[in-house]
Coordinates of C-alpha atoms and ligand atoms in Angstrom, one line a residue:
Chain A
M1204 CA -21.6 -44.3 22.8
A1205 CA -18.7 -46.7 22.6
L1206 CA -17.3 -46.0 26.1
R1207 CA -19.2 -46.0 29.4
D1208 CA -18.1 -45.1 32.9
V1209 CA -14.4 -45.3 32.1
N1210 CA -12.3 -44.1 35.0
L1211 CA -8.6 -44.7 34.4
T1212 CA -5.3 -43.2 35.6
I1213 CA -1.9 -44.0 34.2
D1214 CA 0.9 -42.5 36.1
K1215 CA 3.7 -40.5 34.5
G1216 CA 6.5 -42.8 33.4
E1217 CA 4.3 -45.9 33.6
M1218 CA 4.1 -48.6 30.9
A1219 CA 0.7 -50.3 30.6
F1220 CA -1.2 -52.6 28.2
L1221 CA -4.7 -52.3 27.0
T1222 CA -6.4 -55.6 26.0
G1223 CA -9.9 -56.7 25.1
P1224 CA -11.7 -58.3 22.2
S1225 CA -12.2 -56.8 18.9
G1226 CA -14.8 -54.0 19.1
A1227 CA -14.3 -53.6 22.8
G1228 CA -13.4 -49.9 22.5
K1229 CA -9.6 -49.8 22.6
T1230 CA -9.2 -47.6 19.6
T1231 CA -12.1 -45.4 20.8
L1232 CA -10.3 -44.9 24.1
F1233 CA -7.1 -44.0 22.3
R1234 CA -8.8 -41.5 20.0
M1235 CA -10.1 -39.9 23.2
I1236 CA -6.8 -39.6 24.9
S1237 CA -4.9 -38.5 21.8
A1238 CA -7.2 -35.5 21.0
Y1239 CA -8.5 -37.2 17.9
D1240 CA -12.0 -37.0 19.1
R1241 CA -13.2 -34.3 21.5
P1242 CA -14.6 -35.9 24.6
T1243 CA -18.4 -35.3 24.8
S1244 CA -18.5 -35.6 28.6
G1245 CA -16.2 -36.2 31.5
A1246 CA -12.7 -35.2 32.0
V1247 CA -9.6 -36.3 30.2
S1248 CA -6.2 -35.1 31.2
V1249 CA -3.0 -36.2 29.4
A1250 CA 0.5 -34.9 29.6
G1251 CA -0.7 -31.9 31.6
F1252 CA -3.4 -30.9 29.0
N1253 CA -7.1 -31.0 29.9
L1254 CA -8.5 -32.4 26.7
A1255 CA -12.2 -31.7 27.5
N1256 CA -11.5 -27.9 27.4
L1257 CA -8.7 -27.8 25.0
K1258 CA -8.8 -24.7 22.8
S1259 CA -8.4 -25.1 19.1
F1260 CA -4.9 -23.5 19.1
E1261 CA -3.8 -25.8 21.9
V1262 CA -4.7 -29.0 19.9
P1263 CA -1.4 -28.9 17.9
Q1264 CA 0.6 -28.0 21.0
F1265 CA -0.8 -31.1 22.7
R1266 CA -0.3 -33.4 19.7
R1267 CA 3.3 -32.4 19.6
R1268 CA 3.7 -33.6 23.2
I1269 CA 2.4 -37.1 22.4
G1270 CA 3.4 -39.9 20.0
V1271 CA 0.7 -42.0 18.4
V1272 CA 0.9 -45.3 16.4
Y1273 CA -2.4 -45.6 14.7
Q1274 CA -3.9 -49.0 14.1
D1275 CA -4.2 -48.2 10.4
F1276 CA -0.7 -46.5 10.3
R1277 CA -1.8 -43.3 8.7
L1278 CA 1.2 -42.8 6.6
L1279 CA 1.4 -40.1 3.9
K1280 CA 1.1 -42.1 0.8
K1281 CA 2.7 -39.7 -1.6
H1282 CA 5.6 -38.9 0.6
T1283 CA 8.8 -40.9 1.2
I1284 CA 9.6 -42.8 4.4
F1285 CA 12.0 -40.1 5.3
E1286 CA 9.3 -37.4 5.0
N1287 CA 6.8 -39.5 6.9
V1288 CA 9.1 -40.1 9.8
A1289 CA 10.3 -36.5 9.8
L1290 CA 6.7 -35.1 10.0
P1291 CA 6.6 -34.4 13.8
L1292 CA 9.9 -32.5 13.5
E1293 CA 8.9 -30.7 10.3
V1294 CA 5.6 -29.3 11.7
R1295 CA 7.5 -27.7 14.6
G1296 CA 10.1 -26.3 12.3
D1297 CA 13.3 -28.1 13.3
A1298 CA 16.4 -27.4 11.3
S1299 CA 16.9 -29.8 8.4
G1300 CA 20.3 -31.0 9.7
I1301 CA 18.7 -32.1 12.9
V1302 CA 15.8 -33.7 11.1
T1303 CA 18.1 -35.7 8.8
K1304 CA 20.1 -37.0 11.8
K1305 CA 17.2 -38.0 13.9
V1306 CA 15.3 -39.7 11.1
A1307 CA 18.3 -41.8 10.4
E1308 CA 18.6 -42.7 14.1
V1309 CA 15.0 -43.7 14.6
L1310 CA 14.8 -45.6 11.4
E1311 CA 17.9 -47.6 12.4
Q1312 CA 16.1 -48.5 15.7
V1313 CA 13.2 -50.0 13.8
G1314 CA 15.5 -51.7 11.2
L1315 CA 14.5 -49.6 8.2
A1316 CA 17.5 -47.3 7.7
H1317 CA 17.9 -48.5 4.1
R1318 CA 14.4 -47.6 3.1
Q1319 CA 14.4 -43.8 3.6
G1320 CA 13.7 -42.9 -0.1
D1321 CA 10.9 -45.4 -0.7
K1322 CA 7.2 -44.7 -0.7
P1323 CA 4.9 -46.5 1.8
E1324 CA 3.3 -48.6 -0.9
Q1325 CA 6.7 -50.2 -1.7
L1326 CA 6.9 -51.5 1.9
S1327 CA 5.3 -54.6 3.4
G1328 CA 2.5 -54.2 6.1
G1329 CA 5.0 -54.9 8.9
E1330 CA 7.5 -52.4 7.5
Q1331 CA 4.9 -49.7 7.2
Q1332 CA 3.9 -50.4 10.8
R1333 CA 7.6 -49.9 11.9
V1334 CA 7.6 -46.6 9.9
A1335 CA 4.6 -45.5 12.0
I1336 CA 6.4 -46.5 15.2
A1337 CA 9.5 -44.5 14.2
R1338 CA 7.3 -41.5 13.5
A1339 CA 5.7 -41.8 16.9
L1340 CA 9.0 -41.8 18.7
I1341 CA 11.2 -39.4 16.8
H1342 CA 10.2 -36.3 18.8
Q1343 CA 10.7 -38.0 22.2
P1344 CA 7.0 -37.6 23.3
A1345 CA 6.0 -37.4 26.9
V1346 CA 3.3 -40.0 26.2
L1347 CA 3.4 -42.8 23.6
I1348 CA 0.0 -44.2 22.6
A1349 CA 0.3 -47.3 20.4
D1350 CA -2.7 -49.0 19.0
E1351 CA -1.9 -52.6 18.0
P1352 CA 1.7 -51.7 17.1
T1353 CA 2.8 -55.2 16.5
G1354 CA -0.3 -56.6 14.8
N1355 CA 1.5 -57.0 11.5
L1356 CA 4.8 -58.2 12.8
D1357 CA 6.3 -61.7 13.3
P1358 CA 7.0 -62.8 16.9
Q1359 CA 10.7 -62.0 16.7
L1360 CA 10.1 -58.4 15.4
S1361 CA 7.3 -58.0 17.9
L1362 CA 9.7 -58.7 20.7
E1363 CA 12.2 -56.3 19.3
I1364 CA 9.7 -53.5 19.1
M1365 CA 8.5 -54.2 22.6
E1366 CA 12.0 -53.9 23.8
L1367 CA 12.3 -50.6 22.0
F1368 CA 9.2 -49.4 23.8
E1369 CA 10.6 -50.5 27.1
K1370 CA 13.8 -48.5 26.3
V1371 CA 11.8 -45.4 25.5
N1372 CA 9.8 -45.9 28.7
A1373 CA 13.0 -46.2 30.7
Q1374 CA 13.9 -42.8 29.3
G1375 CA 10.8 -41.3 31.0
T1376 CA 8.1 -41.6 28.3
T1377 CA 4.7 -42.9 29.6
V1378 CA 3.8 -45.8 27.3
F1379 CA 0.2 -47.1 26.7
I1380 CA -0.1 -50.0 24.2
A1381 CA -3.3 -51.7 22.9
T1382 CA -2.7 -55.3 21.9
H1383 CA -4.2 -58.7 21.3
D1384 CA -0.9 -60.4 21.8
V1385 CA -1.5 -62.2 25.2
E1386 CA 1.9 -63.8 25.0
I1387 CA 3.8 -60.5 25.0
V1388 CA 1.5 -59.1 27.7
R1389 CA 2.2 -62.1 29.9
R1390 CA 6.0 -62.0 29.3
K1391 CA 6.4 -58.3 30.1
G1392 CA 4.6 -58.5 33.4
K1393 CA 3.4 -54.9 33.2
R1394 CA 0.0 -53.5 34.2
V1395 CA -2.8 -54.8 32.0
I1396 CA -6.1 -52.9 31.6
E1397 CA -8.8 -55.0 30.1
I1398 CA -11.8 -53.5 28.4
N1399 CA -15.0 -55.1 27.1
Q1400 CA -18.0 -53.5 25.6
G1401 CA -16.8 -50.0 26.4
Q1402 CA -16.2 -50.7 30.1
I1403 CA -13.0 -51.4 32.0
I1404 CA -13.3 -54.8 33.6
R1405 CA -9.7 -55.3 34.9
G1406 CA -6.6 -53.2 35.8
Q1407 CA -8.4 -50.1 36.9
Chain B
M1226 CA 9.5 -19.7 1.1
S1227 CA 10.0 -23.1 2.9
S1228 CA 10.5 -26.3 1.1
H1229 CA 7.2 -27.5 2.6
M1230 CA 5.5 -24.7 0.6
L1231 CA 7.5 -25.3 -2.6
R1232 CA 6.6 -29.0 -2.5
S1233 CA 2.9 -28.2 -1.9
L1234 CA 2.9 -25.8 -4.9
A1235 CA 4.7 -28.2 -7.2
R1236 CA 2.1 -30.9 -6.3
S1237 CA -0.8 -28.7 -7.0
W1238 CA 0.6 -28.0 -10.5
R1239 CA 1.3 -31.7 -11.1
E1240 CA -2.0 -33.0 -9.7
H1241 CA -4.4 -30.3 -10.8
T1242 CA -2.7 -29.0 -14.0
G1243 CA -6.1 -28.6 -15.8
T1244 CA -7.7 -26.7 -13.0
Q1245 CA -4.7 -24.5 -12.5
I1246 CA -4.5 -23.6 -16.2
A1247 CA -8.3 -22.9 -16.4
T1248 CA -8.1 -20.7 -13.3
L1249 CA -5.1 -18.8 -14.7
V1250 CA -6.9 -18.2 -18.0
V1251 CA -10.2 -17.0 -16.4
L1252 CA -8.3 -14.8 -13.9
T1253 CA -6.1 -13.3 -16.6
G1254 CA -9.3 -12.4 -18.6
T1255 CA -10.8 -10.9 -15.5
F1256 CA -7.8 -8.8 -14.6
T1257 CA -7.4 -7.7 -18.2
I1258 CA -10.9 -6.3 -18.1
V1259 CA -10.1 -4.6 -14.8
A1260 CA -6.9 -3.2 -16.2
L1261 CA -8.7 -2.0 -19.3
F1262 CA -11.3 -0.3 -17.1
L1263 CA -8.7 1.6 -15.2
F1264 CA -7.2 2.5 -18.6
A1265 CA -10.5 3.6 -20.1
Q1266 CA -11.4 5.5 -16.9
A1267 CA -8.2 7.5 -17.0
N1268 CA -8.5 8.3 -20.7
F1269 CA -12.3 8.7 -20.8
V1270 CA -12.0 11.3 -18.0
K1271 CA -9.2 12.9 -20.0
I1272 CA -11.3 13.1 -23.1
L1273 CA -14.4 14.4 -21.3
T1274 CA -12.4 17.0 -19.4
R1275 CA -10.9 18.3 -22.6
W1276 CA -14.4 18.5 -24.0
G1277 CA -15.5 20.3 -20.8
D1278 CA -12.7 22.8 -21.3
N1279 CA -14.4 24.1 -24.4
V1280 CA -17.6 25.1 -22.8
Q1281 CA -18.6 28.6 -24.1
F1282 CA -20.2 31.1 -21.9
A1283 CA -22.2 33.6 -24.0
V1284 CA -24.0 36.6 -22.6
F1285 CA -26.6 38.1 -25.1
L1286 CA -27.3 41.8 -24.7
E1287 CA -30.6 43.6 -25.3
D1288 CA -30.5 45.9 -28.3
A1289 CA -31.6 48.7 -26.1
A1290 CA -28.8 48.2 -23.6
S1291 CA -27.0 51.4 -22.7
Q1292 CA -23.2 51.8 -23.0
D1293 CA -23.0 51.9 -19.2
Q1294 CA -25.0 48.7 -18.8
V1295 CA -22.7 47.0 -21.3
S1296 CA -19.6 48.1 -19.5
A1297 CA -21.1 47.0 -16.2
V1298 CA -21.8 43.5 -17.6
K1299 CA -18.2 43.3 -19.0
A1300 CA -16.8 44.4 -15.6
F1301 CA -19.0 41.8 -13.8
L1302 CA -17.7 39.0 -16.0
E1303 CA -14.1 40.1 -15.8
N1304 CA -14.2 40.4 -12.0
S1305 CA -15.9 37.1 -11.5
G1306 CA -12.5 35.3 -11.7
R1307 CA -14.1 32.5 -13.7
F1308 CA -12.9 33.4 -17.2
K1309 CA -9.7 33.5 -19.0
S1310 CA -11.0 35.8 -21.7
V1311 CA -14.1 38.0 -22.2
D1312 CA -14.6 39.2 -25.8
F1313 CA -17.3 41.6 -27.0
V1314 CA -19.1 40.6 -30.2
S1315 CA -21.0 43.5 -31.7
K1316 CA -24.3 43.0 -33.7
E1317 CA -22.3 43.7 -36.9
K1318 CA -19.6 41.1 -36.0
A1319 CA -22.2 38.6 -35.2
A1320 CA -24.0 39.0 -38.5
E1321 CA -20.6 38.9 -40.3
T1322 CA -19.7 35.7 -38.6
F1323 CA -23.1 34.2 -39.3
R1324 CA -22.8 35.1 -43.0
Q1325 CA -19.4 33.6 -43.2
Q1326 CA -20.5 30.4 -41.5
M1327 CA -23.6 30.1 -43.6
G1328 CA -22.0 31.1 -46.9
N1329 CA -24.5 31.1 -49.7
N1330 CA -27.0 29.4 -47.6
S1331 CA -27.6 32.4 -45.4
P1332 CA -31.2 33.4 -45.5
E1333 CA -32.1 36.1 -47.9
L1334 CA -33.4 38.3 -45.1
L1335 CA -30.0 38.7 -43.5
R1336 CA -28.6 39.9 -46.8
D1337 CA -31.4 42.4 -47.1
P1338 CA -30.1 45.7 -45.7
E1339 CA -33.7 46.9 -45.4
F1340 CA -34.5 44.2 -42.9
G1341 CA -31.9 45.2 -40.3
N1342 CA -29.8 42.9 -38.2
P1343 CA -31.7 40.5 -35.9
L1344 CA -28.6 39.1 -34.1
P1345 CA -27.9 40.6 -30.7
A1346 CA -24.5 41.8 -29.4
S1347 CA -22.9 39.5 -26.9
F1348 CA -20.0 38.8 -24.7
E1349 CA -18.2 35.5 -25.3
A1350 CA -16.3 34.3 -22.3
R1351 CA -13.9 31.3 -22.1
L1352 CA -13.9 29.4 -18.8
L1353 CA -10.7 29.5 -16.7
E1354 CA -11.4 25.9 -15.6
G1355 CA -13.2 23.2 -17.5
V1356 CA -16.4 21.6 -16.3
D1357 CA -15.3 18.2 -14.9
S1358 CA -17.7 17.6 -12.1
K1359 CA -21.2 18.3 -10.8
S1360 CA -19.8 21.0 -8.5
S1361 CA -18.0 22.9 -11.2
Y1362 CA -21.2 22.7 -13.2
D1363 CA -23.2 24.1 -10.3
V1364 CA -20.8 27.1 -10.0
L1365 CA -21.5 27.8 -13.7
V1366 CA -25.3 27.6 -13.2
D1367 CA -25.1 30.0 -10.2
L1368 CA -23.0 32.5 -12.2
A1369 CA -25.4 32.4 -15.1
G1370 CA -28.3 33.2 -12.8
R1371 CA -26.5 36.3 -11.5
V1372 CA -25.5 37.4 -15.0
I1373 CA -29.0 37.1 -16.4
S1374 CA -30.4 39.4 -13.7
L1375 CA -28.0 42.2 -14.7
P1376 CA -29.7 45.1 -16.5
G1377 CA -29.2 45.0 -20.3
V1378 CA -28.8 41.2 -20.4
N1379 CA -31.3 39.3 -22.5
D1380 CA -30.1 35.8 -22.2
V1381 CA -27.1 33.6 -21.1
S1382 CA -26.0 30.4 -22.9
Y1383 CA -23.5 28.0 -21.6
G1384 CA -24.6 24.8 -23.3
Q1385 CA -27.1 24.1 -20.5
G1386 CA -28.5 20.9 -21.9
W1387 CA -25.3 19.1 -22.9
V1388 CA -23.2 20.3 -20.0
E1389 CA -25.8 18.7 -17.8
N1390 CA -25.7 15.5 -19.8
Y1391 CA -22.0 15.6 -19.8
A1392 CA -21.9 15.9 -16.0
S1393 CA -24.3 13.0 -15.6
L1394 CA -22.4 10.9 -18.2
L1395 CA -19.3 11.2 -16.0
K1396 CA -21.3 10.0 -13.1
V1397 CA -22.8 7.1 -14.9
F1398 CA -19.5 6.0 -16.2
A1399 CA -17.9 6.2 -12.8
T1400 CA -20.7 4.3 -11.1
S1401 CA -21.1 1.6 -13.7
S1402 CA -17.3 0.9 -13.8
W1403 CA -17.3 0.5 -10.0
I1404 CA -20.2 -1.9 -10.2
L1405 CA -18.6 -4.0 -13.0
L1406 CA -15.2 -4.0 -11.2
S1407 CA -16.9 -5.2 -8.0
V1408 CA -18.7 -8.0 -9.8
L1409 CA -15.5 -9.1 -11.6
L1410 CA -13.4 -9.0 -8.5
A1411 CA -16.0 -11.0 -6.5
G1412 CA -16.0 -13.5 -9.3
S1413 CA -12.2 -13.8 -9.1
L1414 CA -12.5 -14.7 -5.4
L1415 CA -14.8 -17.6 -6.3
I1416 CA -12.5 -18.8 -9.1
V1417 CA -9.4 -18.8 -6.9
G1418 CA -11.4 -20.4 -4.1
N1419 CA -12.5 -23.1 -6.5
A1420 CA -9.0 -24.0 -7.6
I1421 CA -7.8 -24.1 -4.0
R1422 CA -10.8 -26.3 -3.0
A1423 CA -9.7 -28.8 -5.6
A1424 CA -6.3 -28.9 -4.1
V1425 CA -7.7 -29.4 -0.7
Q1426 CA -10.1 -32.2 -1.8
G1427 CA -7.2 -34.0 -3.3
R1428 CA -5.3 -34.1 0.0
R1429 CA -7.9 -34.4 2.7
D1430 CA -6.3 -37.5 4.2
E1431 CA -3.0 -35.9 4.1
I1432 CA -4.1 -32.8 5.8
E1433 CA -5.7 -34.9 8.5
I1434 CA -2.4 -36.7 9.1
L1435 CA -0.5 -33.4 9.2
E1436 CA -2.9 -32.2 11.9
L1437 CA -2.7 -35.4 13.9
F1438 CA 1.1 -34.9 14.2
G1439 CA 0.9 -31.4 15.4
A1440 CA 0.7 -29.2 12.3
T1441 CA -0.9 -25.8 13.1
S1442 CA -3.7 -24.5 11.0
W1443 CA -1.2 -22.1 9.3
Y1444 CA 1.2 -24.8 8.5
V1445 CA -1.6 -26.4 6.6
R1446 CA -3.3 -23.3 5.1
G1447 CA -0.1 -21.3 4.5
P1448 CA 1.0 -23.1 1.3
L1449 CA -2.6 -23.0 -0.1
I1450 CA -3.0 -19.3 0.6
V1451 CA 0.4 -18.6 -1.0
E1452 CA -0.7 -20.8 -3.9
G1453 CA -3.8 -18.6 -4.4
A1454 CA -1.8 -15.4 -4.1
L1455 CA 0.7 -16.7 -6.7
I1456 CA -2.1 -17.7 -9.2
G1457 CA -3.6 -14.2 -8.8
L1458 CA -0.2 -12.4 -9.2
F1459 CA 0.7 -14.5 -12.2
A1460 CA -2.7 -13.8 -13.8
S1461 CA -2.3 -10.1 -13.2
I1462 CA 1.1 -10.0 -14.8
L1463 CA -0.3 -11.8 -17.8
S1464 CA -3.2 -9.4 -18.0
I1465 CA -0.9 -6.4 -18.0
G1466 CA 1.1 -8.0 -20.8
L1467 CA -2.1 -8.5 -22.7
C1468 CA -3.2 -4.9 -22.1
F1469 CA 0.1 -3.7 -23.4
A1470 CA -0.3 -5.7 -26.6
L1471 CA -3.8 -4.3 -27.0
F1472 CA -2.5 -0.8 -26.4
Q1473 CA 0.2 -1.1 -29.0
W1474 CA -2.3 -2.4 -31.5
Q1475 CA -4.6 0.5 -30.8
Q1476 CA -1.8 3.0 -31.2
K1477 CA -0.9 1.5 -34.6
I1478 CA -4.5 1.7 -35.8
A1479 CA -4.7 5.3 -34.5
E1480 CA -1.5 6.2 -36.4
E1481 CA -2.6 4.6 -39.6
N1482 CA -6.0 6.3 -39.5
L1483 CA -4.9 9.8 -38.6
G1484 CA -7.5 11.5 -36.6
F1485 CA -9.0 8.4 -35.2
W1486 CA -10.7 10.2 -32.2
G1487 CA -7.7 12.6 -32.7
L1488 CA -6.4 11.1 -29.5
A1489 CA -3.6 8.7 -30.4
K1490 CA -1.0 10.9 -28.8
E1491 CA -3.0 11.9 -25.7
V1492 CA -3.9 8.3 -24.8
G1493 CA -1.2 6.9 -22.5
F1494 CA -0.6 3.3 -21.3
L1495 CA -1.4 2.5 -17.6
S1496 CA 0.6 4.5 -15.2
G1497 CA 3.1 2.9 -12.8
T1498 CA 0.6 3.3 -10.0
Q1499 CA -2.2 1.7 -12.1
I1500 CA 0.1 -1.3 -12.9
A1501 CA 0.9 -1.6 -9.2
I1502 CA -2.8 -1.5 -8.4
V1503 CA -3.5 -4.4 -10.9
L1504 CA -0.7 -6.5 -9.5
L1505 CA -1.7 -5.9 -5.9
L1506 CA -5.3 -6.7 -6.8
G1507 CA -4.1 -10.0 -8.3
L1508 CA -2.0 -10.9 -5.3
G1509 CA -4.6 -9.7 -2.8
F1510 CA -7.6 -11.3 -4.3
G1511 CA -5.8 -14.5 -5.0
A1512 CA -4.8 -14.7 -1.4
L1513 CA -8.2 -13.7 -0.1
G1514 CA -10.1 -16.1 -2.4
S1515 CA -7.8 -18.9 -1.2
Y1516 CA -8.1 -17.9 2.4
L1517 CA -11.9 -17.9 2.2
S1518 CA -11.9 -21.5 1.0
V1519 CA -9.4 -22.8 3.6
R1520 CA -10.5 -20.9 6.6
R1521 CA -12.6 -23.9 7.7
I1522 CA -9.9 -26.5 7.4
A1523 CA -7.3 -27.3 9.9
T1524 CA -9.1 -25.5 12.7
G1525 CA -7.5 -27.6 15.5
W1526 CA -10.1 -30.0 16.6
A1527 CA -11.8 -30.6 13.4
A1528 CA -10.1 -33.8 12.2
A1529 CA -13.6 -35.0 11.3
E1530 CA -15.3 -31.7 10.4
R1531 CA -14.2 -30.8 6.8
I1532 CA -15.1 -28.5 4.1
Ligands
ATP2971 N1 -16.8 -43.8 14.2 C1 -17.6 -44.6 14.8 N2 -18.9 -44.4 14.9 C2 -19.7 -45.3 15.5 N3 -19.3 -46.4 16.1 C3 -17.9 -46.6 16.1 C4 -17.0 -45.8 15.4 N4 -15.8 -46.3 15.5 C5 -16.0 -47.5 16.2 N5 -17.2 -47.7 16.5 C6 -17.8 -48.8 17.3 O1 -17.2 -48.6 18.6 C7 -16.9 -49.9 19.1 C8 -15.5 -50.0 19.6 O2 -14.6 -49.9 18.5 P1 -13.1 -49.8 18.6 O3 -12.5 -49.5 17.2 O4 -12.7 -48.9 19.7 O5 -12.7 -51.3 19.0 P2 -11.3 -51.9 19.3 O6 -11.3 -52.4 20.6 O7 -10.2 -51.0 18.9 O8 -11.3 -53.2 18.3 P3 -10.1 -53.8 17.5 O9 -9.4 -54.7 18.4 O10 -10.8 -54.6 16.4 O11 -9.3 -52.7 16.9 C9 -17.2 -50.9 18.0 O12 -18.5 -51.5 18.3 C10 -17.3 -50.1 16.8 O13 -18.3 -50.6 15.9
MG2972 MG1 -8.9 -50.9 17.4

């Protein structure tokens, strides 16, 4: 059991950071609130869905309402950057004209407009990370959950990405970011939740 | 068909070409046997039915039967509504026919006028409808029972032994072909399922990512089920082509060896309905086999629980 007695509420439209040492349980918590793992006990409510009693057919409905940046990116290796970023729109059946336009927009925002036709393996770690960020944002999710989204980026790029997240947050998306980057956390002055050994020790 | 499906199909062919070809070959073989069975069943029944048409119903009269009794038997046979013709064969005619058939081999006794004629007079009746089932055979048995109890009748012959064999032969053939067909079709489900499972194994990670970004189970399974259906359909088309080639070859042999079963002209290729059945079986069993192997993937929660 990687999490114990976690009791946490993040308000709609809020932007919060999750920090803590490696192995503290940040990713575990994110898996819980993004319907990656089914909660074994307790109640988890995100974007109006009660994840503890989520029916199988509701799982995709819920996942379309949130945007997730996975710590290990989870890009489709055999697909192009375009196809990777288009995924959240493709699975809900958006028209191809809209998809093309939105993919171009969001890739522009992360500075990768020129790499649409490449495969993930042709990109650097930081570039892949930005593809994952673009994919998490393209469908304007109600909640953005980003696990270590700037871990592979240089300080300048990290700042730009954080500004992008603030912009998205200003448009109404709830943003929850796990990070080790104390400098960024300090500069942004947002709510910080600290976790250690599966327990929240600050910011509850 | 969406581009998502087309891309998925193209990938299966690219990444599992060997499996796909093997599946196609085995399925084509399976459906060819299925098609040949339908073909054989239609024609076998045709052959047996023609055979059954020739069943002779003979009523042998006692030598002592009176003229009235003979007339009564004739009337009974004619009024039964089962025969298209009822012919009287006198003792003399029977002996004559017998002598003709035996030629010089006929026993001395028969040629000896002193000895008299041991052959009985009889009625030979031709059935209106052939024996093509157990029930039509039962009707015949019942009729024979009533005829034999008429005064002046000595015996009734309607090929008792072989008609019975023939009826059970029909039954055995029908039963065994259903068993074989079931086994083959069940096998085809496994074969398609196996090909689809290979495709799934090759993209587990990918399927998980699709699910994590909101793909429904049908978005994931759809292309795989269509893939199975197409393999099945394609195999059934190939098998019909193969059957047609076999059929033409058989026709040629039959023509070259006139009288080969004497059936060359009567044997027809699969009917339109039968071809449609084979194609639908291909499509249906392809889709079903595939469905059975993907029904446990992409079930919503199961990012971790996989086949
Ligand atoms: N699938 C799993 N099964 C069992 N234990 C796990 C599993 N995944 C993670 N853990 C354990 O749970 C604890 C928390 O892991 P978690 O990945 O949530 O840490 P984290 O805070 O995200 O660390 P990092 O900063 O390194 O990403 C660790 O001790 C880890 O070993
Ligand atoms: Mg982590």
